[in-house]
Amino acid sequence: MIGRYLRLMVLGGLPLLAACVHQIRPDHPSSVVEGRASYREQAQAGGGTARYSLALGESAIQPVAQIQVAPRYPVMLIPLHLPARDIPAQLAVDGNGHVYNVIVPGEATADPALQAFVAAIRTAVAQWRFSPLIIQHMAADADGNSHVVDQSRPPFSQFYVFHFELKNGVPVSGSVARAAVDTEAVRP
């Protein structure tokens, strides 16, 4: 199952795959139900989201996820045996790399199950940390050498899809992250 969430990560020009799977011990050892929760970064195609555009003489250092904790399947939903569910979410990240808002489409009118999944997502992403988006303003000196004049750390957004699933067995949580590759960051 985790194979379908593997993403290519580029580090120093070398491609590599990054994945993490770990077992979560159930609070009740007699439980025979497995709760699976994972996430993957989602590419946003155009529509409706403002993006930072770099001006001449500007460069950007892309934000990278440094700490990501997978959400736990809500214990109160395990007895309901709900079908697998994918929940898209927009994470708003401040200039220091902390998630300060989570936006889930349809959350305002969500059923109790979706509200429980969103609460699990919020609990997990409150622990996430990103390197900041850094926009550098460059200038050339008299010799034509470029150097950084100043820089800013604006807020940005990342889009993820969180996957929740039940299977018989022991609770397991899987997670995968992918590095951003474009030079624009999405504004919250």
mmCIF file of C-alpha atoms in Angstrom:
data_model
loop_
_atom_site.group_PDB
_atom_site.id
_atom_site.type_symbol
_atom_site.label_atom_id
_atom_site.label_comp_id
_atom_site.label_asym_id
_atom_site.label_seq_id
_atom_site.Cartn_x
_atom_site.Cartn_y
_atom_site.Cartn_z
ATOM 1 C CA MET A 1 0.000 0.000 0.000
ATOM 2 C CA ILE A 2 2.725 2.481 0.932
ATOM 3 C CA GLY A 3 4.313 2.118 -2.524
ATOM 4 C CA ARG A 4 1.638 4.222 -4.140
ATOM 5 C CA TYR A 5 2.628 7.183 -1.954
ATOM 6 C CA LEU A 6 6.347 7.179 -2.773
ATOM 7 C CA ARG A 7 7.519 10.480 -4.210
ATOM 8 C CA LEU A 8 10.793 11.544 -5.756
ATOM 9 C CA MET A 9 12.850 13.841 -3.574
ATOM 10 C CA VAL A 10 15.639 15.919 -5.061
ATOM 11 C CA LEU A 11 18.537 16.645 -2.738
ATOM 12 C CA GLY A 12 21.665 18.277 -4.085
ATOM 13 C CA GLY A 13 20.708 17.312 -7.632
ATOM 14 C CA LEU A 14 20.457 13.613 -6.724
ATOM 15 C CA PRO A 15 17.043 11.937 -6.801
ATOM 16 C CA LEU A 16 16.078 9.794 -3.844
ATOM 17 C CA LEU A 17 12.930 8.249 -2.441
ATOM 18 C CA ALA A 18 11.772 9.031 1.067
ATOM 19 C CA ALA A 19 9.223 7.055 3.047
ATOM 20 C CA CYS A 20 8.461 6.259 6.634
ATOM 21 C CA VAL A 21 6.278 3.548 8.127
ATOM 22 C CA HIS A 22 5.942 2.935 11.818
ATOM 23 C CA GLN A 23 3.647 0.930 14.046
ATOM 24 C CA ILE A 24 1.484 2.611 16.609
ATOM 25 C CA ARG A 25 0.704 0.466 19.610
ATOM 26 C CA PRO A 26 -3.023 0.392 20.328
ATOM 27 C CA ASP A 27 -4.216 1.805 23.651
ATOM 28 C CA HIS A 28 -6.204 -1.395 24.093
ATOM 29 C CA PRO A 29 -4.046 -4.492 23.309
ATOM 30 C CA SER A 30 -7.176 -6.585 22.686
ATOM 31 C CA SER A 31 -8.066 -4.433 19.675
ATOM 32 C CA VAL A 32 -7.913 -6.292 16.347
ATOM 33 C CA VAL A 33 -8.540 -3.342 14.065
ATOM 34 C CA GLU A 34 -5.824 -1.498 12.160
ATOM 35 C CA GLY A 35 -6.120 2.204 11.519
ATOM 36 C CA ARG A 36 -4.016 3.552 8.666
ATOM 37 C CA ALA A 37 -3.383 7.253 8.210
ATOM 38 C CA SER A 38 -0.940 8.767 5.757
ATOM 39 C CA TYR A 39 -0.419 11.886 3.698
ATOM 40 C CA ARG A 40 1.094 13.006 0.427
ATOM 41 C CA GLU A 41 1.892 16.417 -0.970
ATOM 42 C CA GLN A 42 -0.546 17.504 -3.664
ATOM 43 C CA ALA A 43 0.431 19.619 -6.652
ATOM 44 C CA GLN A 44 -1.977 22.497 -7.194
ATOM 45 C CA ALA A 45 -2.966 23.243 -10.747
ATOM 46 C CA GLY A 46 -3.523 26.952 -11.318
ATOM 47 C CA GLY A 47 -7.017 27.760 -10.116
ATOM 48 C CA GLY A 48 -7.768 30.415 -7.589
ATOM 49 C CA THR A 49 -4.555 30.445 -5.580
ATOM 50 C CA ALA A 50 -2.286 33.488 -5.590
ATOM 51 C CA ARG A 51 1.400 32.722 -6.064
ATOM 52 C CA TYR A 52 4.543 34.672 -5.348
ATOM 53 C CA SER A 53 6.194 35.877 -8.532
ATOM 54 C CA LEU A 54 9.878 36.696 -8.453
ATOM 55 C CA ALA A 55 10.969 40.072 -9.820
ATOM 56 C CA LEU A 56 14.190 40.661 -11.684
ATOM 57 C CA GLY A 57 17.049 40.369 -9.193
ATOM 58 C CA GLU A 58 15.126 38.115 -6.801
ATOM 59 C CA SER A 59 15.671 34.462 -6.043
ATOM 60 C CA ALA A 60 13.844 32.052 -3.771
ATOM 61 C CA ILE A 61 14.913 29.248 -1.497
ATOM 62 C CA GLN A 62 12.079 26.738 -1.448
ATOM 63 C CA PRO A 63 10.561 25.625 1.851
ATOM 64 C CA VAL A 64 11.169 21.985 2.714
ATOM 65 C CA ALA A 65 9.268 19.874 5.226
ATOM 66 C CA GLN A 66 11.645 19.090 8.087
ATOM 67 C CA ILE A 67 9.320 17.479 10.624
ATOM 68 C CA GLN A 68 6.127 15.680 9.625
ATOM 69 C CA VAL A 69 4.011 13.586 11.967
ATOM 70 C CA ALA A 70 1.346 11.322 10.456
ATOM 71 C CA PRO A 71 -2.168 11.800 11.853
ATOM 72 C CA ARG A 72 -3.623 9.043 14.031
ATOM 73 C CA TYR A 73 -6.838 7.373 12.930
ATOM 74 C CA PRO A 74 -9.519 8.641 15.361
ATOM 75 C CA VAL A 75 -10.113 5.871 17.907
ATOM 76 C CA MET A 76 -13.824 6.718 18.225
ATOM 77 C CA LEU A 77 -14.316 6.000 14.488
ATOM 78 C CA ILE A 78 -12.695 2.534 14.471
ATOM 79 C CA PRO A 79 -15.885 0.665 15.526
ATOM 80 C CA LEU A 80 -17.772 2.305 12.621
ATOM 81 C CA HIS A 81 -15.636 0.504 9.972
ATOM 82 C CA LEU A 82 -15.790 3.494 7.615
ATOM 83 C CA PRO A 83 -14.502 3.137 4.044
ATOM 84 C CA ALA A 84 -11.081 4.589 3.194
ATOM 85 C CA ARG A 85 -11.156 8.359 2.933
ATOM 86 C CA ASP A 86 -8.864 10.930 1.286
ATOM 87 C CA ILE A 87 -9.065 14.430 2.759
ATOM 88 C CA PRO A 88 -7.379 17.315 0.916
ATOM 89 C CA ALA A 89 -6.067 20.142 3.069
ATOM 90 C CA GLN A 90 -4.254 23.419 2.555
ATOM 91 C CA LEU A 91 -1.660 24.113 5.250
ATOM 92 C CA ALA A 92 -0.836 27.784 5.830
ATOM 93 C CA VAL A 93 2.730 28.149 7.103
ATOM 94 C CA ASP A 94 4.202 31.279 8.704
ATOM 95 C CA GLY A 95 7.595 32.826 7.981
ATOM 96 C CA ASN A 96 9.236 30.672 10.662
ATOM 97 C CA GLY A 97 7.961 27.384 9.213
ATOM 98 C CA HIS A 98 5.118 26.700 11.664
ATOM 99 C CA VAL A 99 1.676 25.633 10.426
ATOM 100 C CA TYR A 100 -0.787 28.264 11.658
ATOM 101 C CA ASN A 101 -3.942 27.294 9.754
ATOM 102 C CA VAL A 102 -5.465 24.221 8.117
ATOM 103 C CA ILE A 103 -8.151 24.688 5.479
ATOM 104 C CA VAL A 104 -10.272 21.666 4.525
ATOM 105 C CA PRO A 105 -12.917 22.077 1.799
ATOM 106 C CA GLY A 106 -16.421 21.499 3.161
ATOM 107 C CA GLU A 107 -15.330 21.531 6.785
ATOM 108 C CA ALA A 108 -18.007 24.057 7.804
ATOM 109 C CA THR A 109 -20.787 21.631 6.871
ATOM 110 C CA ALA A 110 -18.881 18.426 7.639
ATOM 111 C CA ASP A 111 -20.391 15.316 9.151
ATOM 112 C CA PRO A 112 -19.035 14.198 12.568
ATOM 113 C CA ALA A 113 -16.684 11.643 10.977
ATOM 114 C CA LEU A 114 -15.031 14.268 8.760
ATOM 115 C CA GLN A 115 -14.769 16.596 11.763
ATOM 116 C CA ALA A 116 -12.928 13.838 13.680
ATOM 117 C CA PHE A 117 -10.541 13.250 10.755
ATOM 118 C CA VAL A 118 -9.898 17.005 10.459
ATOM 119 C CA ALA A 119 -9.201 17.187 14.210
ATOM 120 C CA ALA A 120 -6.639 14.372 13.786
ATOM 121 C CA ILE A 121 -5.051 16.263 10.885
ATOM 122 C CA ARG A 122 -4.882 19.492 12.917
ATOM 123 C CA THR A 123 -3.284 17.680 15.873
ATOM 124 C CA ALA A 124 -0.631 16.123 13.631
ATOM 125 C CA VAL A 125 0.250 19.195 11.549
ATOM 126 C CA ALA A 126 0.560 21.362 14.673
ATOM 127 C CA GLN A 127 3.824 19.434 15.143
ATOM 128 C CA TRP A 128 5.047 19.910 11.554
ATOM 129 C CA ARG A 129 7.946 22.219 10.760
ATOM 130 C CA PHE A 130 9.119 23.565 7.419
ATOM 131 C CA SER A 131 12.262 25.432 6.524
ATOM 132 C CA PRO A 132 11.049 28.942 5.690
ATOM 133 C CA LEU A 133 10.449 30.232 2.191
ATOM 134 C CA ILE A 134 13.218 32.782 1.702
ATOM 135 C CA ILE A 135 13.009 35.421 -1.019
ATOM 136 C CA GLN A 136 16.378 37.060 -1.582
ATOM 137 C CA HIS A 137 16.874 40.440 -3.237
ATOM 138 C CA MET A 138 20.137 40.442 -5.187
ATOM 139 C CA ALA A 139 22.309 43.293 -6.467
ATOM 140 C CA ALA A 140 25.561 43.466 -8.382
ATOM 141 C CA ASP A 141 28.579 45.362 -7.112
ATOM 142 C CA ALA A 142 30.946 47.473 -9.266
ATOM 143 C CA ASP A 143 32.801 44.319 -10.346
ATOM 144 C CA GLY A 144 29.581 42.667 -11.511
ATOM 145 C CA ASN A 145 29.456 40.148 -8.633
ATOM 146 C CA SER A 146 25.971 39.392 -7.291
ATOM 147 C CA HIS A 147 25.257 39.417 -3.583
ATOM 148 C CA VAL A 148 22.209 39.367 -1.321
ATOM 149 C CA VAL A 149 21.027 42.862 -0.363
ATOM 150 C CA ASP A 150 18.164 41.709 1.844
ATOM 151 C CA GLN A 151 15.755 38.829 2.226
ATOM 152 C CA SER A 152 12.266 38.115 3.490
ATOM 153 C CA ARG A 153 10.450 35.083 4.897
ATOM 154 C CA PRO A 154 6.853 35.387 3.714
ATOM 155 C CA PRO A 155 4.083 32.968 4.685
ATOM 156 C CA PHE A 156 3.185 30.236 2.196
ATOM 157 C CA SER A 157 0.808 27.306 1.735
ATOM 158 C CA GLN A 158 1.335 23.637 0.998
ATOM 159 C CA PHE A 159 -1.363 21.280 -0.227
ATOM 160 C CA TYR A 160 -1.604 17.724 1.123
ATOM 161 C CA VAL A 161 -3.995 14.802 0.850
ATOM 162 C CA PHE A 162 -4.455 12.845 4.081
ATOM 163 C CA HIS A 163 -5.502 9.211 3.708
ATOM 164 C CA PHE A 164 -7.384 7.341 6.445
ATOM 165 C CA GLU A 165 -8.088 3.622 6.174
ATOM 166 C CA LEU A 166 -9.091 0.665 8.364
ATOM 167 C CA LYS A 167 -7.845 -2.932 8.035
ATOM 168 C CA ASN A 168 -7.877 -5.897 10.402
ATOM 169 C CA GLY A 169 -4.758 -6.068 12.555
ATOM 170 C CA VAL A 170 -2.572 -3.684 14.538
ATOM 171 C CA PRO A 171 -2.764 0.111 14.083
ATOM 172 C CA VAL A 172 -0.159 1.290 11.541
ATOM 173 C CA SER A 173 0.612 4.757 10.263
ATOM 174 C CA GLY A 174 2.543 5.482 7.065
ATOM 175 C CA SER A 175 3.910 8.705 5.709
ATOM 176 C CA VAL A 176 5.769 10.093 2.729
ATOM 177 C CA ALA A 177 6.821 13.620 1.789
ATOM 178 C CA ARG A 178 8.102 15.188 -1.413
ATOM 179 C CA ALA A 179 10.317 18.226 -1.768
ATOM 180 C CA ALA A 180 8.962 21.229 -3.657
ATOM 181 C CA VAL A 181 10.622 21.771 -7.032
ATOM 182 C CA ASP A 182 9.221 24.996 -8.486
ATOM 183 C CA THR A 183 10.400 28.527 -7.727
ATOM 184 C CA GLU A 184 7.059 29.924 -6.622
ATOM 185 C CA ALA A 185 5.420 29.346 -3.276
ATOM 186 C CA VAL A 186 1.679 29.477 -2.854
ATOM 187 C CA ARG A 187 0.388 32.304 -0.674
ATOM 188 C CA PRO A 188 -2.218 31.544 2.009
#
